[in-house]
Every structure is written in structure tokens, then in C-alpha cells.
PDB file of C-alpha atoms and ligand atoms in Angstrom:
ATOM      1  CA  MET A   1       8.589  31.333  23.556  1.00  0.00           C
ATOM      2  CA  LYS A   2       7.401  32.762  20.396  1.00  0.00           C
ATOM      3  CA  ALA A   3       6.209  29.987  17.790  1.00  0.00           C
ATOM      4  CA  GLN A   4       8.042  30.055  14.869  1.00  0.00           C
ATOM      5  CA  VAL A   5       8.874  28.406  11.327  1.00  0.00           C
ATOM      6  CA  ILE A   6      12.410  26.788  11.715  1.00  0.00           C
ATOM      7  CA  ARG A   7      14.300  26.346   8.397  1.00  0.00           C
ATOM      8  CA  THR A   8      17.980  25.650   9.461  1.00  0.00           C
ATOM      9  CA  PHE A   9      19.877  23.402  11.538  1.00  0.00           C
ATOM     10  CA  ALA A  10      21.250  26.371  13.654  1.00  0.00           C
ATOM     11  CA  GLU A  11      17.513  27.422  14.309  1.00  0.00           C
ATOM     12  CA  LEU A  12      16.617  23.690  15.216  1.00  0.00           C
ATOM     13  CA  ALA A  13      19.618  23.696  17.571  1.00  0.00           C
ATOM     14  CA  ARG A  14      18.214  26.444  19.618  1.00  0.00           C
ATOM     15  CA  LEU A  15      14.829  24.823  19.990  1.00  0.00           C
ATOM     16  CA  GLU A  16      14.419  23.081  23.485  1.00  0.00           C
ATOM     17  CA  VAL A  17      12.252  20.202  22.412  1.00  0.00           C
ATOM     18  CA  ALA A  18      11.933  18.910  26.092  1.00  0.00           C
ATOM     19  CA  ALA A  19      10.571  22.420  27.197  1.00  0.00           C
ATOM     20  CA  LEU A  20       7.690  22.346  24.754  1.00  0.00           C
ATOM     21  CA  PRO A  21       4.203  21.671  25.940  1.00  0.00           C
ATOM     22  CA  PRO A  22       2.684  18.146  25.563  1.00  0.00           C
ATOM     23  CA  ARG A  23       0.258  17.209  23.249  1.00  0.00           C
ATOM     24  CA  ARG A  24      -2.323  14.352  23.743  1.00  0.00           C
ATOM     25  CA  GLU A  25      -2.163  11.940  20.790  1.00  0.00           C
ATOM     26  CA  PRO A  26      -5.790  11.362  19.273  1.00  0.00           C
ATOM     27  CA  GLN A  27      -6.760   7.570  19.460  1.00  0.00           C
ATOM     28  CA  ARG A  28      -9.659   7.321  16.907  1.00  0.00           C
ATOM     29  CA  ILE A  29      -9.661   7.211  13.123  1.00  0.00           C
ATOM     30  CA  LEU A  30     -11.794   9.141  10.689  1.00  0.00           C
ATOM     31  CA  MET A  31     -12.071   7.549   7.047  1.00  0.00           C
ATOM     32  CA  CYS A  32     -14.352   8.910   4.256  1.00  0.00           C
ATOM     33  CA  THR A  33     -16.321   6.403   2.339  1.00  0.00           C
ATOM     34  CA  PRO A  34     -14.814   5.453  -0.952  1.00  0.00           C
ATOM     35  CA  GLU A  35     -17.953   5.196  -3.297  1.00  0.00           C
ATOM     36  CA  TYR A  36     -17.044   7.933  -5.435  1.00  0.00           C
ATOM     37  CA  PHE A  37     -13.268   7.530  -5.581  1.00  0.00           C
ATOM     38  CA  GLU A  38     -11.819   7.785  -9.253  1.00  0.00           C
ATOM     39  CA  VAL A  39      -9.004   9.086 -11.181  1.00  0.00           C
ATOM     40  CA  VAL A  40     -10.278  11.791 -13.383  1.00  0.00           C
ATOM     41  CA  ASP A  41      -7.272  14.009 -13.854  1.00  0.00           C
ATOM     42  CA  VAL A  42      -3.425  14.352 -13.072  1.00  0.00           C
ATOM     43  CA  LYS A  43      -2.656  15.870  -9.869  1.00  0.00           C
ATOM     44  CA  ASN A  44       0.628  14.442  -9.067  1.00  0.00           C
ATOM     45  CA  PRO A  45       2.962  12.130 -11.139  1.00  0.00           C
ATOM     46  CA  HIS A  46       1.499   8.777  -9.853  1.00  0.00           C
ATOM     47  CA  MET A  47      -1.659   9.624 -11.381  1.00  0.00           C
ATOM     48  CA  GLU A  48      -0.072   9.768 -14.946  1.00  0.00           C
ATOM     49  CA  GLY A  49      -1.750   7.099 -17.226  1.00  0.00           C
ATOM     50  CA  LYS A  50      -4.200   6.243 -14.598  1.00  0.00           C
ATOM     51  CA  ILE A  51      -7.271   8.142 -15.685  1.00  0.00           C
ATOM     52  CA  GLY A  52     -10.278   5.928 -15.624  1.00  0.00           C
ATOM     53  CA  THR A  53      -8.430   2.780 -14.406  1.00  0.00           C
ATOM     54  CA  VAL A  54      -9.977   2.469 -11.168  1.00  0.00           C
ATOM     55  CA  ASP A  55     -11.614  -0.538 -10.468  1.00  0.00           C
ATOM     56  CA  GLN A  56     -14.541   0.597  -8.148  1.00  0.00           C
ATOM     57  CA  ARG A  57     -15.116  -2.800  -6.695  1.00  0.00           C
ATOM     58  CA  LYS A  58     -11.750  -3.347  -5.833  1.00  0.00           C
ATOM     59  CA  ALA A  59     -11.280   0.052  -4.245  1.00  0.00           C
ATOM     60  CA  VAL A  60     -14.317  -0.621  -1.981  1.00  0.00           C
ATOM     61  CA  VAL A  61     -12.736  -4.013  -0.810  1.00  0.00           C
ATOM     62  CA  GLN A  62      -9.446  -2.519  -0.263  1.00  0.00           C
ATOM     63  CA  TRP A  63     -10.913   0.485   1.819  1.00  0.00           C
ATOM     64  CA  GLU A  64     -13.027  -2.284   3.924  1.00  0.00           C
ATOM     65  CA  GLU A  65      -9.799  -4.170   4.447  1.00  0.00           C
ATOM     66  CA  LEU A  66      -7.962  -1.110   5.725  1.00  0.00           C
ATOM     67  CA  ARG A  67     -10.814  -0.324   7.918  1.00  0.00           C
ATOM     68  CA  ARG A  68     -10.892  -3.819   9.468  1.00  0.00           C
ATOM     69  CA  THR A  69      -7.306  -3.538  10.141  1.00  0.00           C
ATOM     70  CA  PHE A  70      -7.450  -0.320  12.063  1.00  0.00           C
ATOM     71  CA  LEU A  71     -10.349  -1.956  14.032  1.00  0.00           C
ATOM     72  CA  GLN A  72      -8.328  -4.907  14.653  1.00  0.00           C
ATOM     73  CA  THR A  73      -5.664  -2.760  16.214  1.00  0.00           C
ATOM     74  CA  GLY A  74      -8.079  -1.553  18.733  1.00  0.00           C
ATOM     75  CA  HIS A  75      -8.973   1.814  17.356  1.00  0.00           C
ATOM     76  CA  GLU A  76     -12.509   3.039  16.805  1.00  0.00           C
ATOM     77  CA  VAL A  77     -12.953   4.161  13.332  1.00  0.00           C
ATOM     78  CA  VAL A  78     -15.610   6.727  12.531  1.00  0.00           C
ATOM     79  CA  THR A  79     -16.723   7.400   8.750  1.00  0.00           C
ATOM     80  CA  LEU A  80     -17.715  10.499   6.902  1.00  0.00           C
ATOM     81  CA  ALA A  81     -19.820  10.023   3.587  1.00  0.00           C
ATOM     82  CA  GLY A  82     -17.907  10.616   0.335  1.00  0.00           C
ATOM     83  CA  GLN A  83     -19.720  12.863  -2.041  1.00  0.00           C
ATOM     84  CA  GLU A  84     -20.383  12.358  -5.617  1.00  0.00           C
ATOM     85  CA  GLY A  85     -18.008  14.541  -7.987  1.00  0.00           C
ATOM     86  CA  LEU A  86     -15.251  14.685  -5.233  1.00  0.00           C
ATOM     87  CA  GLU A  87     -13.156  12.050  -6.611  1.00  0.00           C
ATOM     88  CA  ASP A  88     -10.239  12.389  -4.004  1.00  0.00           C
ATOM     89  CA  MET A  89     -12.438  12.984  -0.961  1.00  0.00           C
ATOM     90  CA  VAL A  90     -11.533   9.512   0.499  1.00  0.00           C
ATOM     91  CA  PHE A  91      -8.111  11.008   1.335  1.00  0.00           C
ATOM     92  CA  ALA A  92      -8.954  12.078   4.801  1.00  0.00           C
ATOM     93  CA  ALA A  93      -5.566  13.088   5.766  1.00  0.00           C
ATOM     94  CA  ASN A  94      -5.663  16.367   3.497  1.00  0.00           C
ATOM     95  CA  GLN A  95      -8.613  18.388   4.397  1.00  0.00           C
ATOM     96  CA  THR A  96      -7.636  19.561   8.008  1.00  0.00           C
ATOM     97  CA  LEU A  97      -4.889  19.752  10.455  1.00  0.00           C
ATOM     98  CA  VAL A  98      -6.273  18.094  13.592  1.00  0.00           C
ATOM     99  CA  GLY A  99      -4.832  19.219  16.842  1.00  0.00           C
ATOM    100  CA  MET A 100      -5.470  19.483  20.666  1.00  0.00           C
ATOM    101  CA  THR A 101      -4.312  22.398  22.924  1.00  0.00           C
ATOM    102  CA  ALA A 102      -2.367  21.732  25.957  1.00  0.00           C
ATOM    103  CA  GLU A 103      -5.485  22.797  27.912  1.00  0.00           C
ATOM    104  CA  GLY A 104      -7.314  20.030  26.153  1.00  0.00           C
ATOM    105  CA  GLN A 105      -9.339  21.892  23.598  1.00  0.00           C
ATOM    106  CA  PRO A 106      -9.473  20.049  20.098  1.00  0.00           C
ATOM    107  CA  TYR A 107      -9.339  21.948  16.952  1.00  0.00           C
ATOM    108  CA  VAL A 108      -9.081  21.636  13.192  1.00  0.00           C
ATOM    109  CA  LEU A 109      -7.194  24.021  10.906  1.00  0.00           C
ATOM    110  CA  LEU A 110      -8.780  23.857   7.486  1.00  0.00           C
ATOM    111  CA  SER A 111      -6.769  23.454   4.550  1.00  0.00           C
ATOM    112  CA  CYS A 112      -6.470  25.542   1.239  1.00  0.00           C
ATOM    113  CA  MET A 113      -6.335  22.712  -1.171  1.00  0.00           C
ATOM    114  CA  THR A 114      -4.315  23.347  -4.415  1.00  0.00           C
ATOM    115  CA  HIS A 115      -6.956  21.807  -6.717  1.00  0.00           C
ATOM    116  CA  ALA A 116     -10.452  23.215  -7.297  1.00  0.00           C
ATOM    117  CA  SER A 117     -12.287  19.820  -6.857  1.00  0.00           C
ATOM    118  CA  ARG A 118     -10.244  19.140  -3.597  1.00  0.00           C
ATOM    119  CA  GLN A 119     -11.081  22.612  -2.253  1.00  0.00           C
ATOM    120  CA  ARG A 120     -14.893  21.430  -2.595  1.00  0.00           C
ATOM    121  CA  GLU A 121     -14.117  18.616   0.069  1.00  0.00           C
ATOM    122  CA  VAL A 122     -13.176  20.858   2.882  1.00  0.00           C
ATOM    123  CA  PRO A 123     -16.524  22.357   3.900  1.00  0.00           C
ATOM    124  CA  TYR A 124     -17.842  18.705   4.413  1.00  0.00           C
ATOM    125  CA  TYR A 125     -15.148  17.978   6.871  1.00  0.00           C
ATOM    126  CA  ARG A 126     -15.476  21.369   8.481  1.00  0.00           C
ATOM    127  CA  LYS A 127     -19.236  20.689   9.140  1.00  0.00           C
ATOM    128  CA  TRP A 128     -18.206  17.434  10.594  1.00  0.00           C
ATOM    129  CA  PHE A 129     -15.598  18.654  12.967  1.00  0.00           C
ATOM    130  CA  GLU A 130     -17.792  21.548  13.900  1.00  0.00           C
ATOM    131  CA  SER A 131     -20.753  19.741  14.772  1.00  0.00           C
ATOM    132  CA  ARG A 132     -18.460  17.668  17.188  1.00  0.00           C
ATOM    133  CA  GLY A 133     -17.373  20.553  19.144  1.00  0.00           C
ATOM    134  CA  TYR A 134     -13.929  21.212  17.490  1.00  0.00           C
ATOM    135  CA  HIS A 135     -12.724  24.908  17.291  1.00  0.00           C
ATOM    136  CA  ILE A 136     -12.284  25.808  13.597  1.00  0.00           C
ATOM    137  CA  TYR A 137      -9.104  27.870  12.396  1.00  0.00           C
ATOM    138  CA  THR A 138      -8.797  29.053   8.885  1.00  0.00           C
ATOM    139  CA  LEU A 139      -5.787  30.537   6.909  1.00  0.00           C
ATOM    140  CA  THR A 140      -5.948  33.712   4.950  1.00  0.00           C
ATOM    141  CA  LYS A 141      -5.422  34.109   1.181  1.00  0.00           C
ATOM    142  CA  GLU A 142      -1.888  34.865   1.901  1.00  0.00           C
ATOM    143  CA  ALA A 143      -1.172  31.390   3.067  1.00  0.00           C
ATOM    144  CA  GLU A 144      -1.764  30.191  -0.566  1.00  0.00           C
ATOM    145  CA  ARG A 145      -1.681  26.606  -0.121  1.00  0.00           C
ATOM    146  CA  PHE A 146      -1.890  24.020   2.675  1.00  0.00           C
ATOM    147  CA  GLU A 147      -2.978  20.442   2.565  1.00  0.00           C
ATOM    148  CA  GLY A 148      -3.375  19.412   6.066  1.00  0.00           C
ATOM    149  CA  HIS A 149      -1.728  16.086   7.255  1.00  0.00           C
ATOM    150  CA  GLY A 150      -0.660  15.368   3.722  1.00  0.00           C
ATOM    151  CA  ASP A 151       2.280  17.788   4.548  1.00  0.00           C
ATOM    152  CA  ALA A 152       1.684  18.741   8.459  1.00  0.00           C
ATOM    153  CA  LEU A 153       2.801  15.899  10.705  1.00  0.00           C
ATOM    154  CA  TRP A 154       3.012  16.244  14.530  1.00  0.00           C
ATOM    155  CA  HIS A 155       6.144  15.358  16.561  1.00  0.00           C
ATOM    156  CA  PRO A 156       5.201  12.637  19.079  1.00  0.00           C
ATOM    157  CA  ALA A 157       3.325  13.881  21.965  1.00  0.00           C
ATOM    158  CA  LYS A 158       4.650  17.393  21.580  1.00  0.00           C
ATOM    159  CA  GLN A 159       3.185  20.727  20.363  1.00  0.00           C
ATOM    160  CA  LEU A 160       5.546  20.611  17.443  1.00  0.00           C
ATOM    161  CA  LEU A 161       5.031  20.336  13.837  1.00  0.00           C
ATOM    162  CA  TRP A 162       6.845  19.057  10.854  1.00  0.00           C
ATOM    163  CA  GLY A 163       5.759  20.785   7.838  1.00  0.00           C
ATOM    164  CA  GLY A 164       6.551  19.955   4.151  1.00  0.00           C
ATOM    165  CA  TYR A 165       6.454  22.561   1.658  1.00  0.00           C
ATOM    166  CA  GLY A 166       7.226  23.030  -2.120  1.00  0.00           C
ATOM    167  CA  HIS A 167       4.520  21.236  -3.776  1.00  0.00           C
ATOM    168  CA  ARG A 168       1.074  21.438  -2.248  1.00  0.00           C
ATOM    169  CA  SER A 169       1.852  23.643   0.986  1.00  0.00           C
ATOM    170  CA  THR A 170       3.766  26.885   1.201  1.00  0.00           C
ATOM    171  CA  LEU A 171       6.113  28.470   3.653  1.00  0.00           C
ATOM    172  CA  ALA A 172       3.702  31.251   4.058  1.00  0.00           C
ATOM    173  CA  ALA A 173       1.048  28.727   5.288  1.00  0.00           C
ATOM    174  CA  TYR A 174       3.314  27.544   8.031  1.00  0.00           C
ATOM    175  CA  GLU A 175       4.165  31.210   9.233  1.00  0.00           C
ATOM    176  CA  GLN A 176       0.505  31.479   9.655  1.00  0.00           C
ATOM    177  CA  ILE A 177      -0.020  28.213  11.564  1.00  0.00           C
ATOM    178  CA  ALA A 178       2.811  28.811  13.741  1.00  0.00           C
ATOM    179  CA  ALA A 179       1.528  32.015  14.799  1.00  0.00           C
ATOM    180  CA  THR A 180      -2.236  30.803  14.990  1.00  0.00           C
ATOM    181  CA  LEU A 181      -1.676  27.622  16.806  1.00  0.00           C
ATOM    182  CA  HIS A 182       1.289  28.863  18.917  1.00  0.00           C
ATOM    183  CA  VAL A 183       3.352  25.784  17.806  1.00  0.00           C
ATOM    184  CA  PRO A 184       6.750  25.743  16.092  1.00  0.00           C
ATOM    185  CA  VAL A 185       7.104  24.116  12.765  1.00  0.00           C
ATOM    186  CA  ILE A 186      10.074  22.631  11.462  1.00  0.00           C
ATOM    187  CA  ALA A 187       9.919  23.256   7.786  1.00  0.00           C
ATOM    188  CA  LEU A 188      11.157  20.554   5.204  1.00  0.00           C
ATOM    189  CA  GLU A 189      11.511  21.386   1.554  1.00  0.00           C
ATOM    190  CA  LEU A 190      10.117  18.531  -0.680  1.00  0.00           C
ATOM    191  CA  ILE A 191      12.587  18.290  -3.546  1.00  0.00           C
ATOM    192  CA  ASP A 192      11.415  15.601  -5.713  1.00  0.00           C
ATOM    193  CA  PRO A 193       7.778  15.939  -7.397  1.00  0.00           C
ATOM    194  CA  ASN A 194       7.173  12.156  -7.010  1.00  0.00           C
ATOM    195  CA  PHE A 195       7.026  12.910  -3.078  1.00  0.00           C
ATOM    196  CA  TYR A 196       4.667  15.649  -3.211  1.00  0.00           C
ATOM    197  CA  HIS A 197       3.426  15.429   0.224  1.00  0.00           C
ATOM    198  CA  LEU A 198       5.405  14.915   3.472  1.00  0.00           C
ATOM    199  CA  ASP A 199       3.291  11.680   4.143  1.00  0.00           C
ATOM    200  CA  THR A 200       4.781  10.125   1.047  1.00  0.00           C
ATOM    201  CA  CYS A 201       8.279  10.286   2.326  1.00  0.00           C
ATOM    202  CA  PHE A 202       8.444  10.831   6.222  1.00  0.00           C
ATOM    203  CA  CYS A 203       6.395   8.600   8.641  1.00  0.00           C
ATOM    204  CA  VAL A 204       6.917   9.092  12.306  1.00  0.00           C
ATOM    205  CA  LEU A 205       6.978   5.650  14.015  1.00  0.00           C
ATOM    206  CA  SER A 206       7.777   6.555  17.723  1.00  0.00           C
ATOM    207  CA  ASP A 207       9.242   9.414  19.814  1.00  0.00           C
ATOM    208  CA  ASP A 208      12.735   8.382  18.696  1.00  0.00           C
ATOM    209  CA  THR A 209      12.197   6.655  15.263  1.00  0.00           C
ATOM    210  CA  VAL A 210      11.143   7.831  11.798  1.00  0.00           C
ATOM    211  CA  LEU A 211      11.012   6.209   8.542  1.00  0.00           C
ATOM    212  CA  ILE A 212      12.031   8.404   5.554  1.00  0.00           C
ATOM    213  CA  TYR A 213      12.898   8.237   1.677  1.00  0.00           C
ATOM    214  CA  PRO A 214      16.118  10.461   1.898  1.00  0.00           C
ATOM    215  CA  GLY A 215      16.032  11.550  -1.763  1.00  0.00           C
ATOM    216  CA  ALA A 216      12.976  13.689  -0.967  1.00  0.00           C
ATOM    217  CA  PHE A 217      14.874  15.924   1.119  1.00  0.00           C
ATOM    218  CA  THR A 218      17.954  18.353   1.082  1.00  0.00           C
ATOM    219  CA  VAL A 219      21.058  17.529   2.893  1.00  0.00           C
ATOM    220  CA  GLU A 220      20.574  20.073   5.653  1.00  0.00           C
ATOM    221  CA  ASP A 221      16.883  19.211   5.982  1.00  0.00           C
ATOM    222  CA  ARG A 222      17.972  15.388   6.669  1.00  0.00           C
ATOM    223  CA  ALA A 223      20.338  16.763   9.434  1.00  0.00           C
ATOM    224  CA  MET A 224      17.430  18.549  11.067  1.00  0.00           C
ATOM    225  CA  ILE A 225      15.432  15.134  10.984  1.00  0.00           C
ATOM    226  CA  ALA A 226      18.445  13.164  12.393  1.00  0.00           C
ATOM    227  CA  ARG A 227      18.647  15.919  15.138  1.00  0.00           C
ATOM    228  CA  LEU A 228      15.301  15.104  16.719  1.00  0.00           C
ATOM    229  CA  PHE A 229      15.070  11.193  15.943  1.00  0.00           C
ATOM    230  CA  SER A 230      17.906   9.153  17.151  1.00  0.00           C
ATOM    231  CA  HIS A 231      16.776   6.322  14.701  1.00  0.00           C
ATOM    232  CA  VAL A 232      16.205   7.297  10.973  1.00  0.00           C
ATOM    233  CA  LEU A 233      15.253   4.386   9.001  1.00  0.00           C
ATOM    234  CA  THR A 234      15.438   4.660   5.359  1.00  0.00           C
ATOM    235  CA  VAL A 235      13.468   3.398   2.352  1.00  0.00           C
ATOM    236  CA  SER A 236      15.017   2.730  -1.001  1.00  0.00           C
ATOM    237  CA  ALA A 237      13.596   4.750  -3.849  1.00  0.00           C
ATOM    238  CA  ALA A 238      11.817   1.554  -5.309  1.00  0.00           C
ATOM    239  CA  GLU A 239       9.863   0.799  -2.297  1.00  0.00           C
ATOM    240  CA  ALA A 240       9.107   4.368  -1.482  1.00  0.00           C
ATOM    241  CA  THR A 241       7.703   5.016  -5.115  1.00  0.00           C
ATOM    242  CA  ARG A 242       6.310   1.443  -5.893  1.00  0.00           C
ATOM    243  CA  CYS A 243       4.843   0.537  -2.556  1.00  0.00           C
ATOM    244  CA  PHE A 244       4.420   4.107  -0.946  1.00  0.00           C
ATOM    245  CA  ALA A 245       6.270   2.459   1.952  1.00  0.00           C
ATOM    246  CA  CYS A 246       6.514   5.728   3.980  1.00  0.00           C
ATOM    247  CA  ASN A 247       2.600   6.318   3.393  1.00  0.00           C
ATOM    248  CA  ALA A 248       2.493   4.080   6.466  1.00  0.00           C
ATOM    249  CA  VAL A 249       0.528   4.491   9.889  1.00  0.00           C
ATOM    250  CA  ALA A 250       2.171   3.691  13.131  1.00  0.00           C
ATOM    251  CA  LEU A 251      -0.342   2.845  15.851  1.00  0.00           C
ATOM    252  CA  ASP A 252       0.350   2.193  19.556  1.00  0.00           C
ATOM    253  CA  ALA A 253       4.007   2.529  19.143  1.00  0.00           C
ATOM    254  CA  HIS A 254       4.880  -0.974  17.623  1.00  0.00           C
ATOM    255  CA  THR A 255       2.121  -1.670  15.096  1.00  0.00           C
ATOM    256  CA  VAL A 256       2.828  -0.211  11.410  1.00  0.00           C
ATOM    257  CA  ILE A 257       0.095  -0.743   8.581  1.00  0.00           C
ATOM    258  CA  LEU A 258       1.694  -0.059   5.259  1.00  0.00           C
ATOM    259  CA  GLN A 259       1.017  -1.114   1.626  1.00  0.00           C
ATOM    260  CA  ARG A 260       1.773  -4.822   1.000  1.00  0.00           C
ATOM    261  CA  GLY A 261       5.177  -5.875  -0.976  1.00  0.00           C
ATOM    262  CA  ALA A 262       7.656  -3.260   0.568  1.00  0.00           C
ATOM    263  CA  ARG A 263      10.008  -6.373   1.425  1.00  0.00           C
ATOM    264  CA  GLU A 264      13.076  -4.467   2.692  1.00  0.00           C
ATOM    265  CA  THR A 265      11.118  -1.913   4.586  1.00  0.00           C
ATOM    266  CA  VAL A 266       9.128  -4.801   6.408  1.00  0.00           C
ATOM    267  CA  ALA A 267      12.244  -6.329   7.314  1.00  0.00           C
ATOM    268  CA  LEU A 268      13.782  -3.089   8.540  1.00  0.00           C
ATOM    269  CA  LEU A 269      10.708  -2.382  10.679  1.00  0.00           C
ATOM    270  CA  ARG A 270      10.847  -5.989  12.248  1.00  0.00           C
ATOM    271  CA  ALA A 271      14.495  -5.598  12.918  1.00  0.00           C
ATOM    272  CA  HIS A 272      13.662  -2.366  14.974  1.00  0.00           C
ATOM    273  CA  GLY A 273      11.010  -4.059  16.884  1.00  0.00           C
ATOM    274  CA  PHE A 274       7.832  -2.964  15.170  1.00  0.00           C
ATOM    275  CA  THR A 275       5.195  -5.120  13.841  1.00  0.00           C
ATOM    276  CA  PRO A 276       4.335  -4.334  10.386  1.00  0.00           C
ATOM    277  CA  ILE A 277       0.911  -5.253   8.913  1.00  0.00           C
ATOM    278  CA  GLU A 278       0.592  -5.365   5.210  1.00  0.00           C
ATOM    279  CA  VAL A 279      -2.639  -4.226   3.373  1.00  0.00           C
ATOM    280  CA  GLU A 280      -3.541  -3.960  -0.306  1.00  0.00           C
ATOM    281  CA  THR A 281      -4.293  -0.460  -1.337  1.00  0.00           C
ATOM    282  CA  GLY A 282      -3.392  -0.852  -5.141  1.00  0.00           C
ATOM    283  CA  GLU A 283      -6.258   1.165  -6.330  1.00  0.00           C
ATOM    284  CA  TYR A 284      -5.376   4.100  -4.268  1.00  0.00           C
ATOM    285  CA  LEU A 285      -1.699   3.896  -5.451  1.00  0.00           C
ATOM    286  CA  LYS A 286      -3.149   4.813  -8.718  1.00  0.00           C
ATOM    287  CA  SER A 287      -4.105   8.189  -7.169  1.00  0.00           C
ATOM    288  CA  GLY A 288      -0.749   8.856  -5.512  1.00  0.00           C
ATOM    289  CA  GLY A 289      -2.087   7.756  -1.953  1.00  0.00           C
ATOM    290  CA  SER A 290      -2.005   4.829   0.317  1.00  0.00           C
ATOM    291  CA  VAL A 291      -2.674   3.908   3.990  1.00  0.00           C
ATOM    292  CA  PHE A 292      -1.659   7.035   5.761  1.00  0.00           C
ATOM    293  CA  CYS A 293      -3.777   9.347   3.363  1.00  0.00           C
ATOM    294  CA  MET A 294      -6.867   7.390   3.775  1.00  0.00           C
ATOM    295  CA  LYS A 295      -7.575   8.407   7.285  1.00  0.00           C
ATOM    296  CA  THR A 296      -6.937  11.137   9.835  1.00  0.00           C
ATOM    297  CA  MET A 297      -6.527  10.798  13.594  1.00  0.00           C
ATOM    298  CA  ILE A 298      -9.329  12.481  15.726  1.00  0.00           C
ATOM    299  CA  TYR A 299     -10.111  12.922  19.431  1.00  0.00           C
TER     300      TYR A 299
HETATM  301  N1  LIG B   1      -4.902  12.254  -5.769  1.00  0.00           N
HETATM  302  C1  LIG B   1      -4.734  12.820  -4.447  1.00  0.00           C
HETATM  303  C2  LIG B   1      -3.935  14.177  -4.764  1.00  0.00           C
HETATM  304  O1  LIG B   1      -3.264  14.187  -5.569  1.00  0.00           O
HETATM  305  C3  LIG B   1      -3.934  11.990  -3.656  1.00  0.00           C
HETATM  306  C4  LIG B   1      -3.710  12.582  -2.182  1.00  0.00           C
HETATM  307  C5  LIG B   1      -3.054  11.543  -1.308  1.00  0.00           C
HETATM  308  N2  LIG B   1      -2.853  11.966  -0.062  1.00  0.00           N
HETATM  309  C6  LIG B   1      -1.822  12.323   0.649  1.00  0.00           C
HETATM  310  N3  LIG B   1      -2.003  12.738   1.894  1.00  0.00           N
HETATM  311  N4  LIG B   1      -0.605  12.016   0.305  1.00  0.00           N
HETATM  312  O2  LIG B   1      -4.436  15.283  -4.077  1.00  0.00           O
END
């Protein structure tokens, strides 16, 4: 089957998900050290009024707490050194899309970041993956913008991607990604600027359950989500915005790590058999990021 970008419910209805090749899930976690993390400009609405307000000491403590939490779940955490002048490099979800072919070759597809300072992060990640035997894919200029696992999220255990577009990634990027990786991409338009990356409003919890903030999507795109996930758990605007409740990380099918304080979301997760672990990422919320953005899963 030719890999394609799927934009409508009718197109999705023709996709045979069960027939798609399997994908091994990565189990290790890559984080980038936070010593140069700062808010120096406004790249997204959450950063408004936050320039110069990051408490460096707190940011390091929160990053360490998150790292320890990942370790406690039994996952190996590997770190990459943050670089001076690259204030957002700590958001390790964004610089690459990490995958593995059905034949077992790990690869990364490099992002085309929207902001100049973030474009300079990508070569550090490239070098890191290259030296560990990952195959490197790049996009051409026509792709314009693509921000890795900020916007591209794998469907569980399948060679199938969900791709958010409209703010930091383009549909043209997904056309290239589908063609390059031979993986279909279900494109979801992000219609609210507060939810500028797909990982701010869509969190895959297991093979049949997803956590979303519905207001970030069109009605048709919500129907596409509901077609592939039999349980769609929804987060309120307050918890999605204030706590970044959808920017969570699900590990091992049951554990869900998320920012502290999303009371309704925590109760909802428990009611559906998940074990939420709450952590504090308040300094990173000032930059429009939380748990999910602060790592990428690697092989
Ligand atoms: N300040 C960063 C930016 O606007 C935050 C990135 C957060 N990452 C994410 N995957 N949502 O680019």
C-alpha cells in the first residue's frame, strides 16, 4: 500500500490498521540537561509575560525529579548536554522523529524548527543519533516546518503516525514523511494557538485509549481519533491549559506521568485503570512545555 497523508474520515475508513506492519516501541528515554534553559522570547502563547522569570535552581530540581521518576518506572535514562544560548534545547521531544523500520533499523528524521534558535539545536541531536548508528533522514525546504515528536506521535506498536499541523508543522512535511518513511500519517489540524503542538492536546495512553483536549481539534478530526481509539478520555480547558494535562507520558501501558495538580484528569486516569504519577514542571510550563516535551523515547 502507498503510504499517504490521511485528512478525512472517509480516507481513514479505508485504512486497514490491523494490516499495517508492527513497530517495536522504544524503551529508553533521552533527556537534555537543563542548565541553559530560559525564557528569552515568546514562541507560543504560554511564554507571554514569562521572559526572564525562570528560576534556574528550581528548573534543575524539577528536571532531576522528572529524571528520577522515569528511572523509578524502570526505564534507562540517557542524557545529552544542553548548550549555552540554546534556551529551549531541554525540550528533547522536538528536534527529531525517532522510529524503527519493521526490519529493525532505528532511524531519526530531523526536524525543521520554526525558530532560528531552535534550528541550532538540531545538529547536536543529529550528531548524538548518528554516532549511535541511527539512520538519518532529512526533509527538503518544501516541507517548511516540522517539529518532531512535538507534532508527530506514533500509533501504539504500529507503523502509523498521527501528525498535528497548523502551527509548528505543515501538511507538506507530512507528505514528505509519509513518502520517505513509507508510513501513513493521519493529519490533525490544530485550531487553537494555545495548543500549538499535538503533544499539548493529544496523549496516547495505550492501544485503545487516548487522552485529548477536544477544543484543539475540528469535529471531523475528533471523529478520526474516535475511530482508532475506543476510549477517548477528555481533559477540561482549565487542566489542559493550566497543567498541560495532555502533555503526559504513558509508560508500560499503565503508568502515566503528568504535571501536578490536574485533579479531574488524575481521577479520570485512575477510573480507567491507569496509575498517575504527578511531578512538578512549573518552570517549564512558563515556556509552554511539560513532561512529554522534556524527553524523547529512543531505542
Ligand atoms: N518554548 C518551546 C517552544 O515554544 C517549548 C516547546 C515544548 N515542546 C513541546 N513538544 N510541546 O518551542
